[in-house]
Coordinates of C-alpha atoms in Angstrom, one line a residue:
Chain A
M1 CA -76.9 17.3 -4.1
V2 CA -75.2 19.1 -1.2
V3 CA -73.9 15.9 0.9
D4 CA -73.2 13.2 -2.1
I5 CA -71.0 10.8 -0.8
S6 CA -69.1 8.9 -3.7
T7 CA -66.8 5.8 -3.5
Y8 CA -63.3 5.8 -5.7
K9 CA -60.6 3.3 -6.0
I10 CA -57.3 4.3 -4.7
K11 CA -55.4 4.7 -7.6
E12 CA -52.1 5.4 -6.0
V13 CA -50.4 5.4 -2.5
R14 CA -47.4 7.1 -2.3
T15 CA -45.2 7.1 1.0
E16 CA -43.5 10.7 1.8
N17 CA -42.1 9.9 4.8
S18 CA -42.4 7.4 8.4
K19 CA -46.4 9.1 9.5
I20 CA -47.9 10.8 5.6
K21 CA -49.4 8.9 2.5
T22 CA -50.2 10.7 0.0
L23 CA -53.0 9.0 -2.2
S24 CA -54.7 10.1 -5.4
F25 CA -57.6 8.9 -7.1
S26 CA -59.0 9.4 -10.6
A27 CA -62.1 11.8 -10.3
P28 CA -62.3 14.1 -13.1
K29 CA -65.4 15.6 -11.7
I30 CA -64.0 16.7 -8.3
A31 CA -60.7 18.1 -10.4
K32 CA -61.7 20.4 -12.2
K33 CA -63.6 21.6 -9.9
A34 CA -60.1 21.9 -7.4
R35 CA -58.5 25.3 -5.9
P36 CA -56.1 25.6 -4.3
G37 CA -56.5 25.8 -0.9
N38 CA -60.0 23.3 -1.3
F39 CA -60.5 20.2 0.6
L40 CA -62.0 17.5 0.3
M41 CA -64.3 15.4 3.3
V42 CA -62.6 12.1 3.0
W43 CA -64.8 8.8 4.6
I44 CA -63.1 6.1 5.1
P45 CA -66.1 3.5 5.3
G46 CA -66.9 2.6 8.9
V47 CA -64.5 4.6 10.4
D48 CA -65.0 8.5 9.9
E49 CA -65.0 11.4 7.9
I50 CA -62.7 14.0 8.1
P51 CA -61.7 17.0 5.9
I52 CA -58.2 17.0 3.9
S53 CA -56.8 20.1 1.9
I54 CA -56.2 19.2 -2.0
S55 CA -51.9 18.9 -2.2
N56 CA -52.5 18.4 -6.3
S57 CA -54.8 17.9 -8.8
D58 CA -54.5 17.8 -12.8
G59 CA -57.6 18.3 -13.3
E60 CA -58.5 14.4 -14.3
N61 CA -56.5 13.1 -11.0
I62 CA -57.0 14.2 -7.6
E63 CA -54.4 14.2 -4.7
I64 CA -55.1 14.4 -0.7
T65 CA -51.3 14.1 2.0
V66 CA -52.6 12.1 4.7
K67 CA -50.8 12.1 8.4
A68 CA -51.5 9.7 10.2
V69 CA -52.3 11.0 13.5
G70 CA -55.6 10.0 15.0
E71 CA -58.6 6.8 14.1
A72 CA -59.7 7.9 10.6
S73 CA -56.2 9.2 9.4
S74 CA -54.2 6.1 10.5
S75 CA -56.3 3.8 8.8
L76 CA -56.9 5.9 5.8
C77 CA -52.9 5.0 5.8
S78 CA -53.4 1.8 5.6
K79 CA -55.5 1.8 2.8
K80 CA -54.6 0.2 -0.8
V81 CA -54.4 0.9 -3.7
G82 CA -57.9 0.2 -5.3
E83 CA -59.9 -0.1 -2.0
Y84 CA -63.1 2.7 -1.9
I85 CA -63.2 5.9 0.2
G86 CA -65.5 8.6 -0.1
L87 CA -64.3 11.4 -1.2
R88 CA -67.1 15.0 -1.6
G89 CA -66.2 17.9 -2.2
P90 CA -64.2 20.0 -3.5
Y91 CA -65.3 22.7 -0.2
G92 CA -64.3 26.0 1.0
N93 CA -62.6 29.0 -0.7
E94 CA -58.9 29.1 -2.1
F95 CA -55.9 30.9 -2.1
M96 CA -56.2 34.4 -3.6
P97 CA -53.0 35.5 -5.1
I98 CA -52.9 39.5 -4.1
G99 CA -49.4 41.3 -6.0
E100 CA -46.0 40.2 -7.4
R101 CA -44.0 39.3 -4.5
I102 CA -44.6 36.8 -2.3
A103 CA -43.9 35.0 0.7
I104 CA -45.2 31.7 1.9
V105 CA -44.3 30.0 5.6
A106 CA -45.6 26.3 5.2
G107 CA -45.2 24.6 8.7
G108 CA -44.8 20.0 8.3
Y109 CA -48.3 18.9 6.8
G110 CA -48.6 22.2 6.4
V111 CA -47.2 22.2 2.4
S112 CA -49.8 21.0 1.4
P113 CA -52.2 23.4 0.4
L114 CA -49.4 25.8 0.1
I115 CA -47.4 23.5 -2.6
F116 CA -50.6 23.8 -4.8
F117 CA -50.9 26.9 -4.5
A118 CA -47.2 27.5 -4.6
E119 CA -46.9 26.2 -8.1
S120 CA -50.0 27.9 -10.0
L121 CA -48.1 31.5 -9.4
K122 CA -46.2 30.8 -12.2
E123 CA -45.7 34.6 -12.8
K124 CA -44.7 35.3 -9.3
K125 CA -41.7 36.0 -7.5
L126 CA -41.6 33.6 -4.5
T127 CA -39.8 32.6 -1.3
F128 CA -41.3 29.4 0.5
I129 CA -40.5 29.2 3.9
F130 CA -40.6 25.7 4.8
G131 CA -40.4 24.4 8.7
A132 CA -40.8 21.1 9.9
R133 CA -39.1 19.5 14.0
T134 CA -36.8 17.1 12.0
K135 CA -35.6 16.0 8.9
D136 CA -37.7 13.3 8.9
D137 CA -40.3 15.8 9.2
F138 CA -40.7 17.0 6.1
L139 CA -42.7 16.2 2.6
L140 CA -43.9 16.9 -0.7
L141 CA -39.9 18.2 -0.8
E142 CA -39.5 17.0 -5.0
R143 CA -42.1 19.3 -5.8
V144 CA -40.9 22.3 -3.6
K145 CA -37.2 22.4 -4.4
K146 CA -38.8 22.9 -8.7
L147 CA -40.0 25.8 -7.0
N148 CA -39.8 28.9 -9.5
G149 CA -38.4 30.9 -6.8
E150 CA -36.4 30.6 -3.4
S151 CA -36.5 28.0 -0.4
I152 CA -35.9 28.3 2.9
F153 CA -36.0 25.1 4.9
C154 CA -35.6 24.6 8.5
T155 CA -35.6 22.2 11.3
D156 CA -35.8 22.7 16.0
D157 CA -32.3 20.9 15.7
G158 CA -30.9 21.5 12.9
S159 CA -30.7 18.2 11.0
F160 CA -31.9 19.4 7.9
G161 CA -32.0 23.0 6.3
K162 CA -31.8 25.9 8.5
K163 CA -31.9 25.7 12.4
A164 CA -33.6 28.1 13.3
I165 CA -38.2 28.7 13.2
P166 CA -40.3 29.8 10.3
T167 CA -41.3 32.9 11.9
Q168 CA -37.7 33.4 12.7
E169 CA -37.5 33.6 8.8
L170 CA -39.9 35.4 7.8
E171 CA -39.4 38.6 9.8
E172 CA -35.3 38.7 8.4
L173 CA -36.8 37.8 4.5
L174 CA -39.4 41.1 5.6
A175 CA -36.5 42.7 7.1
R176 CA -33.9 43.0 3.5
E177 CA -37.2 42.9 0.8
K178 CA -40.1 44.3 0.1
I179 CA -43.1 41.8 0.0
D180 CA -46.7 41.8 -0.8
A181 CA -48.4 38.8 1.1
V182 CA -47.6 36.3 2.4
Y183 CA -49.7 32.3 3.3
T184 CA -49.8 30.3 5.6
C185 CA -50.4 26.7 7.2
G186 CA -49.4 24.5 10.0
P187 CA -50.2 24.6 13.5
E188 CA -52.0 27.3 14.1
L189 CA -49.7 29.3 17.2
M190 CA -46.7 29.4 13.7
M191 CA -50.3 30.7 11.8
R192 CA -51.1 33.2 14.7
K193 CA -47.4 34.3 15.0
V194 CA -47.4 35.1 11.1
F195 CA -50.6 37.1 10.7
E196 CA -48.9 39.5 13.5
I197 CA -45.6 39.6 11.6
A198 CA -47.9 40.5 8.9
E199 CA -50.1 43.1 10.7
K200 CA -47.0 44.7 12.1
N201 CA -45.3 45.3 8.1
K202 CA -49.0 45.7 7.0
I203 CA -48.9 43.2 4.4
S204 CA -51.7 41.0 3.1
C205 CA -51.9 38.1 5.2
Q206 CA -53.9 34.4 4.2
A207 CA -54.0 31.5 7.0
S208 CA -55.9 28.0 6.6
L209 CA -57.4 27.7 9.3
E210 CA -59.0 24.0 10.9
R211 CA -61.4 23.1 13.5
W212 CA -63.6 20.3 13.7
M213 CA -65.5 19.9 10.6
K214 CA -68.6 17.7 10.6
C215 CA -70.5 18.1 7.8
G216 CA -68.0 20.4 5.5
V217 CA -71.4 22.2 4.4
G218 CA -72.1 24.8 6.6
A219 CA -75.2 23.4 8.0
C220 CA -74.4 21.6 11.5
G221 CA -72.2 24.4 13.2
S222 CA -69.2 22.6 14.4
C223 CA -65.9 24.8 13.0
A224 CA -67.8 28.0 13.9
M225 CA -65.5 30.0 15.0
D226 CA -65.7 32.9 18.0
P227 CA -66.8 35.9 17.8
I228 CA -68.6 36.3 15.1
G229 CA -69.4 32.7 14.1
W230 CA -67.6 32.1 11.1
L231 CA -67.5 28.5 9.1
V232 CA -64.2 27.3 9.1
C233 CA -66.1 24.7 5.8
K234 CA -68.2 27.8 4.3
D235 CA -66.7 30.8 4.4
G236 CA -63.0 29.1 4.7
P237 CA -61.0 27.7 5.4
I238 CA -58.6 30.7 4.1
A239 CA -58.9 34.2 6.6
D240 CA -57.4 37.2 5.2
N241 CA -56.4 40.1 7.6
K242 CA -59.8 41.1 7.9
I243 CA -61.1 38.0 8.7
L244 CA -58.3 36.8 11.2
R245 CA -59.0 40.7 13.0
K246 CA -62.1 39.4 14.6
L247 CA -61.6 35.9 15.2
R248 CA -60.9 36.0 18.8
E249 CA -60.3 32.6 19.4
F250 CA -57.5 32.0 16.6
G251 CA -54.5 30.9 18.1
N252 CA -56.3 31.1 21.2
Y253 CA -59.5 27.9 21.6
R254 CA -61.0 25.1 20.0
R255 CA -63.9 23.6 20.5
N256 CA -63.8 19.4 20.8
K257 CA -66.4 17.0 19.5
Y258 CA -68.1 17.9 22.7
G259 CA -68.0 21.5 21.9
E260 CA -65.9 21.8 24.8
K261 CA -63.4 24.7 24.5
M262 CA -59.6 23.2 24.5
P263 CA -56.1 25.7 23.8
V264 CA -55.0 25.6 20.7
Chain B
M1 CA -99.5 45.2 3.5
V2 CA -99.0 42.2 5.1
D3 CA -98.6 40.6 8.0
L4 CA -96.1 38.0 8.6
G5 CA -96.7 38.1 12.5
T6 CA -97.2 35.1 15.2
E7 CA -97.0 34.3 18.5
I8 CA -96.2 30.4 20.3
C9 CA -97.2 30.8 23.7
G10 CA -97.3 34.5 24.0
V11 CA -93.8 34.6 22.2
K12 CA -94.2 37.7 19.6
M13 CA -92.2 36.6 16.8
K14 CA -91.8 38.9 13.7
S15 CA -92.3 35.3 11.3
P16 CA -93.3 32.1 11.4
V17 CA -90.2 30.7 10.1
I18 CA -88.2 29.4 12.9
L19 CA -84.4 27.6 12.5
A20 CA -85.3 24.0 14.2
S21 CA -83.1 22.4 16.5
G22 CA -80.3 20.8 15.5
L23 CA -77.6 23.3 12.0
L24 CA -76.4 26.1 13.1
D25 CA -77.1 26.4 16.7
N26 CA -74.1 24.8 19.0
T27 CA -72.3 28.1 20.0
G28 CA -73.7 31.1 20.9
A29 CA -72.0 33.4 17.9
I30 CA -73.8 31.3 15.2
M31 CA -77.0 32.1 16.1
K32 CA -76.6 35.6 16.8
R33 CA -75.6 35.2 12.9
V34 CA -78.6 33.2 12.0
A35 CA -80.6 36.0 13.5
K36 CA -79.9 38.6 11.5
F37 CA -81.3 36.3 8.4
G38 CA -84.5 37.1 9.3
P39 CA -85.6 33.5 11.1
G40 CA -89.0 34.2 13.8
A41 CA -87.0 32.6 16.4
I42 CA -84.0 30.2 16.6
T43 CA -84.1 26.4 18.3
T44 CA -80.8 26.0 19.6
K45 CA -79.3 22.3 19.3
G46 CA -79.8 19.6 22.1
I47 CA -78.8 20.7 25.3
G48 CA -78.2 17.7 27.7
P49 CA -75.4 16.1 29.7
K50 CA -72.3 15.6 28.7
N51 CA -72.7 13.4 25.2
E52 CA -69.7 12.1 22.7
G53 CA -72.3 13.0 19.8
H54 CA -71.2 10.1 16.8
N55 CA -68.2 10.0 13.9
S56 CA -69.0 11.3 10.7
P57 CA -70.2 11.6 8.4
I58 CA -73.3 12.0 10.3
I59 CA -75.2 13.5 7.2
V60 CA -75.8 12.3 3.9
E61 CA -78.7 13.1 1.6
Y62 CA -80.7 11.3 -0.4
E63 CA -83.3 11.5 -3.7
H64 CA -85.6 13.6 -1.5
G65 CA -84.4 14.4 1.6
S66 CA -80.8 13.7 4.0
L67 CA -80.3 11.4 7.1
N68 CA -78.9 12.5 9.9
A69 CA -77.5 11.2 13.2
V70 CA -75.1 13.7 14.9
G71 CA -75.3 11.9 17.6
L72 CA -76.9 14.4 20.6
P73 CA -72.6 16.0 20.8
S74 CA -72.9 18.4 24.2
P75 CA -69.8 19.7 25.9
G76 CA -73.0 19.4 28.6
Y77 CA -75.6 21.9 30.1
E78 CA -73.7 24.2 32.1
K79 CA -71.3 24.6 29.9
M80 CA -74.1 25.6 27.3
V81 CA -75.9 27.8 29.5
E82 CA -72.4 29.9 28.8
E83 CA -73.6 30.3 25.3
L84 CA -77.1 30.6 25.6
K85 CA -75.6 33.9 27.1
I86 CA -74.8 35.1 24.0
A87 CA -77.6 33.6 22.1
M88 CA -79.7 35.6 24.2
D89 CA -78.4 38.8 22.2
A90 CA -79.1 38.0 19.0
R91 CA -82.9 40.0 19.2
V92 CA -85.1 37.6 18.5
P93 CA -86.8 34.5 20.2
L94 CA -84.6 32.2 21.7
I95 CA -86.4 28.3 21.9
V96 CA -84.0 26.1 24.4
N97 CA -84.3 22.1 23.0
I98 CA -83.1 19.5 25.6
F99 CA -82.3 16.4 26.3
G100 CA -81.6 13.7 28.9
K101 CA -80.4 10.3 29.4
S102 CA -82.6 9.8 32.7
V103 CA -86.0 11.7 33.7
D104 CA -84.5 13.7 36.3
D105 CA -81.6 14.5 33.2
Y106 CA -84.6 16.9 31.5
G107 CA -85.4 17.9 35.1
L108 CA -81.7 19.5 35.8
V109 CA -81.1 20.1 32.7
A110 CA -84.7 22.4 32.1
K111 CA -83.8 24.0 35.9
A112 CA -80.4 25.3 33.9
V113 CA -81.2 26.7 31.2
S114 CA -85.0 28.2 32.5
E115 CA -82.4 30.8 34.6
I116 CA -81.5 32.7 31.6
K117 CA -85.4 32.8 30.4
P118 CA -85.2 31.6 27.2
A119 CA -88.9 32.0 25.2
I120 CA -89.5 28.2 24.8
I121 CA -88.1 25.7 26.5
E122 CA -88.8 22.2 23.9
V123 CA -88.8 19.1 25.1
N124 CA -86.5 16.6 22.7
I125 CA -88.4 13.3 23.5
S126 CA -87.9 11.9 19.8
C127 CA -84.2 11.8 18.7
P128 CA -84.6 8.6 16.7
H129 CA -80.0 8.5 16.3
S130 CA -79.2 8.5 19.8
Q131 CA -79.0 5.2 21.7
V132 CA -78.6 7.4 25.6
A133 CA -81.4 10.5 24.7
G134 CA -84.5 10.9 22.9
Q135 CA -87.0 8.4 21.7
I136 CA -86.3 5.9 24.0
F137 CA -88.3 8.6 26.1
G138 CA -91.0 9.4 23.5
E139 CA -92.7 6.0 23.2
D140 CA -94.1 5.2 26.4
P141 CA -96.8 7.8 27.5
E142 CA -96.2 6.9 30.6
I143 CA -92.5 8.2 30.8
V144 CA -93.5 11.1 28.6
S145 CA -95.4 12.3 31.8
R146 CA -92.7 12.2 34.2
V147 CA -90.3 13.6 31.5
V148 CA -93.5 16.3 30.1
S149 CA -93.6 16.7 34.2
I150 CA -90.3 16.9 35.7
V151 CA -89.5 20.2 32.9
K152 CA -92.7 22.1 33.6
K153 CA -91.8 21.7 37.8
N154 CA -87.9 22.9 37.2
S155 CA -88.7 25.6 34.2
N156 CA -89.3 27.9 36.2
G157 CA -93.1 29.5 34.2
I158 CA -91.5 29.1 31.2
P159 CA -93.8 27.7 28.2
I160 CA -92.5 24.3 27.1
S161 CA -92.9 22.5 24.2
T162 CA -93.1 19.0 23.5
K163 CA -90.8 17.7 20.3
L164 CA -92.6 14.9 19.2
S165 CA -91.6 11.8 17.1
P166 CA -93.4 10.7 14.2
N167 CA -92.5 7.1 14.7
L168 CA -95.0 5.7 16.1
S169 CA -98.8 4.3 14.4
S170 CA -101.3 7.6 14.2
S171 CA -102.8 6.4 17.8
Q172 CA -100.6 5.8 19.6
F173 CA -99.0 9.4 18.3
L174 CA -101.9 10.7 19.8
K175 CA -102.2 9.0 23.4
V176 CA -98.3 10.2 23.4
A177 CA -99.2 14.1 22.8
K178 CA -102.1 13.7 25.0
A179 CA -99.9 12.4 27.8
A180 CA -97.4 15.6 27.1
A181 CA -100.7 17.5 27.4
D182 CA -102.0 16.6 30.9
A183 CA -98.5 17.2 32.0
G184 CA -98.2 20.5 31.3
T185 CA -96.6 20.8 28.2
D186 CA -97.6 24.5 26.5
A187 CA -97.3 23.5 22.7
F188 CA -96.3 21.2 20.9
S189 CA -93.0 20.9 18.1
A190 CA -94.0 18.0 15.2
I191 CA -92.4 16.4 13.5
N192 CA -88.7 15.6 15.1
T193 CA -87.3 13.0 12.3
L194 CA -88.3 10.0 10.7
G195 CA -86.9 6.4 10.8
P196 CA -84.1 5.6 12.0
G197 CA -83.1 5.1 7.8
M198 CA -80.1 3.6 5.9
V199 CA -77.8 4.6 3.1
I200 CA -75.4 1.8 1.0
D201 CA -73.3 2.7 -0.4
V202 CA -72.6 -0.2 -2.8
Y203 CA -68.9 0.3 -4.6
A204 CA -67.8 0.7 -0.3
K205 CA -70.3 -1.8 0.9
K206 CA -71.3 -0.2 3.8
P207 CA -74.0 1.7 5.7
V208 CA -72.9 5.5 5.1
L209 CA -73.9 7.1 8.2
Y210 CA -71.1 6.2 10.9
N211 CA -74.2 5.9 13.0
K212 CA -75.6 3.1 10.4
R213 CA -79.1 4.7 10.9
G214 CA -80.4 8.2 10.5
G215 CA -83.5 10.4 11.2
V216 CA -85.1 11.3 7.5
E217 CA -85.8 14.7 7.2
G218 CA -86.8 16.9 3.9
P219 CA -89.6 17.0 1.1
G220 CA -89.7 12.7 1.6
I221 CA -91.6 13.3 5.0
K222 CA -93.7 16.9 4.5
P223 CA -96.6 14.9 4.2
I224 CA -95.9 12.9 7.1
A225 CA -95.4 16.3 9.1
V226 CA -98.8 17.8 8.2
R227 CA -100.5 14.5 8.8
C228 CA -99.3 15.0 12.3
V229 CA -99.6 18.4 12.7
Y230 CA -103.1 18.1 11.1
D231 CA -104.2 15.5 13.9
L232 CA -102.8 17.8 16.8
Y233 CA -104.2 20.3 16.2
E234 CA -107.5 18.3 15.1
N235 CA -107.3 17.3 19.0
F236 CA -106.0 19.7 21.3
K237 CA -106.1 23.2 22.4
L238 CA -102.2 24.1 21.5
P239 CA -99.8 25.8 19.6
I240 CA -98.2 23.9 17.1
I241 CA -94.7 24.5 16.4
G242 CA -94.8 22.4 12.3
M243 CA -91.8 21.1 10.9
G244 CA -90.7 18.2 8.7
G245 CA -90.2 19.2 4.8
V246 CA -90.7 22.4 4.9
M247 CA -88.6 24.1 2.1
S248 CA -90.6 27.4 0.7
G249 CA -93.5 29.6 1.1
K250 CA -96.1 27.5 -0.7
D251 CA -94.3 24.3 2.7
A252 CA -94.8 27.4 5.4
V253 CA -98.6 27.5 4.1
E254 CA -99.6 24.0 4.2
M255 CA -98.1 23.5 7.0
M256 CA -99.7 26.8 9.1
M257 CA -103.0 25.3 7.3
A258 CA -102.5 21.7 8.5
G259 CA -102.7 23.8 12.3
A260 CA -99.0 25.2 12.6
S261 CA -98.5 28.8 14.6
A262 CA -95.3 28.6 13.8
V263 CA -92.6 26.5 10.8
G264 CA -89.3 24.8 11.8
V265 CA -86.9 24.8 8.8
A266 CA -83.7 22.3 8.9
H267 CA -83.2 20.5 6.0
G268 CA -83.7 23.8 4.1
V269 CA -80.9 25.1 5.7
L270 CA -78.9 22.4 4.2
I271 CA -79.6 23.0 0.5
H272 CA -80.0 26.9 0.8
G273 CA -78.3 27.9 3.5
M274 CA -78.8 31.2 5.6
K275 CA -81.1 32.8 2.7
I276 CA -83.3 30.5 3.3
F277 CA -85.3 32.3 6.4
K278 CA -85.8 35.8 3.7
K279 CA -86.5 33.2 1.1
I280 CA -89.5 31.5 2.5
N281 CA -90.8 35.2 4.1
K282 CA -90.9 35.8 0.3
E283 CA -92.8 33.6 -0.8
I284 CA -95.3 33.9 1.9
E285 CA -95.8 37.2 1.8
K286 CA -96.4 36.7 -2.3
F287 CA -98.5 33.8 -1.5
M288 CA -100.6 35.9 0.6
L289 CA -101.1 38.9 -1.2
E290 CA -101.4 37.2 -4.6
N291 CA -104.7 35.1 -2.4
G292 CA -105.8 38.1 -0.6
Y293 CA -104.5 37.1 3.0
T294 CA -103.4 39.7 5.4
S295 CA -102.7 38.1 8.6
L296 CA -102.2 34.8 10.0
K297 CA -104.7 34.0 11.6
E298 CA -106.3 33.2 8.2
I299 CA -104.4 30.4 7.4
I300 CA -103.5 28.9 10.3
G301 CA -105.9 25.8 10.8
A302 CA -107.7 27.0 7.7
A303 CA -107.6 23.4 6.3
H304 CA -109.6 22.4 9.1

């Protein structure tokens, strides 16, 4: 089946910060296939179904990290161990490792698919730039600190790491060293800037995009991006330089639930 | 050589297999992309007054097809006209599906979309999963007549096809069709989804679709679609766009033998993606070659 909504019991809930939780499920069928960058369609019975990046998989268990922002994600964050949640996937493409010297730029909650990717890069030389508004907005820090390689933390207010913005840190890194590829997930304007820096420096860039998504399997068209009808759920969510150059709406506008264009 | 060309209300199509309303047809860009995959025409998503649509899940599969309850989301027809202008570049005929929350809405939407001169306007009076529009306009012949008349009056000479609901007794189905024909419809689209139906997750103890009820589509409803098309062909002299569970060339041929001049695909796009149009085109061609047909004219209505 293409749209097989199966329910799984929540196995564990971990609090990451005041707004973010990680939920884990024993779901070997999904976990075996999960690749960094993939996402799941997560059904909160009676509430809504939303796309969420996979933040970890060990082949048996699967984890998603959720930020309470809307009705669905808030409801999901209030769920307890043993409750049933619908999961389908994994869907979408994956981050592809390119070259030996890799930079990652994570903005806040966007760290979730990137940490799963970074942990898979055992042989590469890595710089992990992780920015958030304040000290309290970080998540999955223990995993980031355990990575092999350099990590740079920054906040808007200097309450943790440097008082800086992640894209400045990327520019400084590129001025210091030759980097083969940069991977990013976070606020779209940040990702747009990362892409522009990558283009200027002629290096590979892969960004994990987000749009209003309903079916998750490339059928409904809700997440189609202009002007090429690129489907975030099926063609993406990871876009590389070639695709990002074509996506006029990237960093510009998005469509809401009605299909109206809104600024990002 | 076999010819896959067909015609509905003077609109020529290179293939009888068209994208039915509801999938990959909500923006100009995505319709242009689908057009490159070989459909004979593209039908837009239902265009009407601004409407929110349902939360997700909007779609769920079952053993013999799928259920959907998208709920006719629309940014409003004024904004959709901009997307339609982009879709008009797609080089395949554009069928614009319209809905309203009132009879007058149908008139306003028809007037607005007719300005971009689509090939056909398809009048949706049969969506079973929206509480504000759709099937409520397609059950009573009197209301059907008012809707079709106002669309006909406002569509500036563009042919209109009335999309019928199968969720009526077979005699009431024909009464509704007659009301549409008498009010001036130029064609029929049949059928919309069946039901509504429901799927319950027994662990979560909840209906899976957010709207609880959804229209049933896919192979499970094909025999009903074939019967509806057959009955329309027998009772009216109007062209028919047949749809409901068409997944293969053989299914398409069956629908055409029942009387359809073109065949819509929706569930098939969910299962096979955009490549389904080329797949069905090839299979129809193969069937025609193997059975000595050269033109679809020999197939359309052949079961009568």
